Every structure is written in structure tokens, then in C-alpha cells.
Amino acid sequence: MNQSISFFSGFGPKDLWFLPQAAWQTLVISALSISTGTLLGILFGWILSESKIIGAVTLGLVLDAFRSVPLIIQLVLFYNLFNVIGLAINPFWAGVIILAVYTSALVANVARGGIEAVGAPMRRASRSLGMNYLQTIRHIVWPIGLRAVFPSWVGVALGVLKDSALVSVLGHPELLKVARDLITRTQQPLLVLAVAGAFYFALSYPISRYAAHLERKWQS
Amino acid sequence: MNFDYTFHWRPVMRKLPDLLEASLTTLQISVLSMIIGITFGLILAILRMNGPKPLAWIATGWVELARNTPALFQLFFFSFGLGAFGLHLTPYFIVLAGLTFNNAGYLAENFRGGFQAVPETQMRAARSLGMTAWQSYTRIVIPQVFRIVYHPMTNQLVWAVLMSSLAMIVGFRELAGETQALAFKTFRIFEYFAVTALIYYVMVKVILGLSRLIAWRMFRY
């Protein structure tokens, strides 16, 4: 009698442990790309707000392209570009880099809005107090302008957290990829999807409520 | 780091008509999901604001799920999740249902904001001019709400077009899916996806341009 090896297997407690691990991967990817993307985005937003014409036609156009092309296409495109130029890079770092650039394109828009919301009189006032340009930016424009757009920034960050699910197309085992593999193996779609969805919901929902709360508080 | 890759654009150019046809599918499914999504979004917004309790809870659940989970997760739900109940949708309906679910959730919040932004006194003023409830809704309140939500709605349409690219993963051949199928047949992955990225860019720009034109024409006074 020859033994048959089943491709499918039952759903064991060990399988359930895969999902928190994958959720951690999702969290790491999101945290890395959101933090670097935000720093870059503030820098880009600052450049865009300072150099109206040159900034708009160069940096503005490039960032706009990142916002107008689906993230999944960007991921496949740039992952293959890394291969084309002979740069061996694993899916994790490729995903983080592309997500960070994507985040920076979204944050740049938000940051520019915030920086431009601080009016010229405010800047003139701070210059009259003897602050130089950098001091004005550092102590007046950023604290006021960036705080005003904080709720929108939270919205962008939440979007990226959810979009990090797309890194699965590169084959990195983040939450949704692991969920999909588990479904194929254990044939328990409802349970696995419910757990995976609960993880995303638990990450996203409190933050979105907090942002809505802040927005309401600051409006009144 | 050694550069020994030659670009081959010819296979892509030969398949360009296929890609353009697939981009029409993309537009079609996004617009359809928007139209159904707007209908559901309106219903959800109204239910959340003044529906009976159980229905309001269901509406809230829908909106929060649509907004707090990845769109890809929602597509998976409509493919594997419904499959668990023995309900196997075709890839087209999986994508349509997923996009519609997502659109309706986001639009419901926009509509709710729109309704809340129109002061109640507008309604009372219309009623005291002798309009019926229906007349004051359709002639006074809805036009003002529409003006407020017009911009978020066009943004959502753009998102729907971008989101429809997820169809690639569930195997529906709109622009992204078609690109993937062709790219992995010829292994000219970079070239195919570069051209597709360009097509998406042009589509988004055309949609935004048209919506701006319509807005300029409609909201002139």
C-alpha cells in the first residue's frame, strides 16, 4: 500500500499562530514605510510650498504620478525594475521602499496644505521678532501648519496600513498573503478571513475613531 | 550591479489594442460600481442618520468594515468567503461586488457629512414657501448636498479605477489582469506594467479633467 499525502490539512492551533505573526509583519512594513514616507513627504511638501513653479513642474508631477497609478502596478513595476538594473532585493525591502515613496507622495500634498495654511502675516511677525527663515519654519510654520493637517495625515497613514496588504503580490508573507495560503491549505475560509479581518479592523478602527474625534474637537 | 537587460517594447506595442480594450473594461466596471455604490451609499447614510435601530447598526457595520479593512480583503471575502456558503461568483461579480461594497461605505460617510452640512432651516424655509416635503428635498436640499459631495465623489471614482486593479489577484482580466496575463506569457513584465501604468495615469487625468469641466459647467453661478 502506498501512502498518500494529502495536500490539505485540518486547521490546527499551530495555524492560528501564523496569523498574529503575519499581522506583526504587516505592522512592521506599515510602520517603516509610514515613518520614512512621512519624513520624506514633509520635506517634499515644504519644497512644493516654497518653489511654486519649478517645484510644481518637476517634483509635483512625479508625486502626482505616484498618486494616479494603482499601487499594485507600482509594486510589480518597481520590483521588476530592481531586477532589471540587477539589484537583488527581497520582497520585504522592495515593498517598504515602494510603499514609503507612495506614502511620501500622499503626505507631500497634506503637508503642503498645512504649510500654506500658515499665512504670510504670521511668518512676517516671526521674522520681525528676529527669527531667521529656518527658525520660522521650525518653531512657527511646522508646529502650527502640520498640527492643523494631523487628522488628514492619520487618514493617509491608515490608507497605507491597509494598502500594505498589496505587498502580498511580491510574495512577502504579510497578513493577507498568509491568510490566503492558510485558506488554500486548510479549506477554512470563513474562520481565517474573520481572524485576518479582525486584525486589520483592530489596527485601523481605534485610530480612525481617534482621528475623527480630534477633527471634531478642533473644529469647534 | 551589472546592467545586461535589453528592453523589448515591440511585444507590448503589438498587444496595445488588447490593453486598451481591457482599460475600457476597467472604466466600465468602475463606473458601474460607482453608480450602484452611490445608490447604496445614499441608503446607508439615510439609514445611519434616521433609520430604525437594527438597520442603522447594519449600516454602521457596513460602513466601518468597508473603511477599516483593506479593499483586497473585501475582494477575498466575496471570493473565498462566499465560496464557503457554496456561493461561487464569477470573477467579474467578485470585483463588482467588492468595489461596490467599498464605494458604498466611503460614499455613505461623504453623504452623511453632506446632509449634515445643509442647515435644517433650509428645509423649514422651503416648507414655509409651500413646497411639499418631496419638493423641498429634491429642489432645495439634494442640490446643496450634491454640490458638497461632488468633489469627494469624483475622488471616489478615481479610487474605484485604481482599486479595480486588484482584480488582477482574483483573476479578472480588466487592465491590470490583462497586463499580468500578457506579461507572464512573454516575460516582458517591466515593459507591460510600464505601459499599463501610463494608461492608468491617462485615465485618471481624463476623469479628473472631465469632472472639473462638468463642475465648472454645473456650479457656475
Tab-separated table of N, CA and C in Angstrom, chain B residues 19 168 172-187 192-193:
chain	number	residue	atom	x	y	z
B	19	LEU	N	-4.724	45.845	-24.526
B	19	LEU	CA	-4.645	46.607	-23.279
B	19	LEU	C	-5.687	47.716	-23.262
B	168	MET	N	-6.674	41.877	-10.634
B	168	MET	CA	-5.529	41.066	-11.036
B	168	MET	C	-5.362	39.854	-10.125
B	172	PHE	N	-9.616	38.426	-12.603
B	172	PHE	CA	-10.495	39.034	-13.598
B	172	PHE	C	-9.632	39.856	-14.550
B	173	ARG	N	-9.911	39.770	-15.842
B	173	ARG	CA	-8.988	40.390	-16.796
B	173	ARG	C	-9.460	41.763	-17.224
B	174	GLU	N	-9.402	42.728	-16.292
B	174	GLU	CA	-9.500	44.120	-16.712
B	174	GLU	C	-8.067	44.565	-16.984
B	175	LEU	N	-7.813	45.853	-16.991
B	175	LEU	CA	-6.493	46.318	-17.448
B	175	LEU	C	-5.333	45.640	-16.712
B	176	ALA	N	-5.373	45.633	-15.379
B	176	ALA	CA	-4.257	45.045	-14.639
B	176	ALA	C	-4.193	43.533	-14.852
B	177	GLY	N	-5.353	42.888	-14.828
B	177	GLY	CA	-5.382	41.438	-15.001
B	177	GLY	C	-4.889	41.025	-16.382
B	178	GLU	N	-5.336	41.771	-17.385
B	178	GLU	CA	-4.907	41.504	-18.757
B	178	GLU	C	-3.392	41.694	-18.872
B	179	THR	N	-2.914	42.781	-18.258
B	179	THR	CA	-1.473	43.057	-18.297
B	179	THR	C	-0.686	41.909	-17.690
B	180	GLN	N	-1.170	41.445	-16.529
B	180	GLN	CA	-0.457	40.365	-15.859
B	180	GLN	C	-0.440	39.110	-16.740
B	181	ALA	N	-1.615	38.796	-17.302
B	181	ALA	CA	-1.704	37.587	-18.124
B	181	ALA	C	-0.738	37.673	-19.302
B	182	LEU	N	-0.725	38.845	-19.968
B	182	LEU	CA	0.154	39.001	-21.130
B	182	LEU	C	1.622	39.032	-20.703
B	183	ALA	N	1.879	39.725	-19.580
B	183	ALA	CA	3.267	39.915	-19.164
B	183	ALA	C	3.921	38.581	-18.810
B	184	PHE	N	3.162	37.712	-18.132
B	184	PHE	CA	3.775	36.461	-17.708
B	184	PHE	C	3.837	35.452	-18.840
B	185	LYS	N	3.153	35.769	-19.936
B	185	LYS	CA	3.270	34.902	-21.113
B	185	LYS	C	4.575	35.206	-21.842
B	186	THR	N	4.953	36.495	-21.870
B	186	THR	CA	6.122	36.886	-22.650
B	186	THR	C	7.335	37.192	-21.782
B	187	PHE	N	7.129	37.276	-20.451
B	187	PHE	CA	8.179	37.650	-19.502
B	187	PHE	C	8.726	39.050	-19.732
B	192	TYR	N	5.439	45.694	-19.942
B	192	TYR	CA	3.983	45.678	-19.901
B	192	TYR	C	3.444	46.570	-18.792
B	193	PHE	N	4.041	46.436	-17.587
B	193	PHE	CA	3.495	47.208	-16.470
B	193	PHE	C	3.792	48.694	-16.618
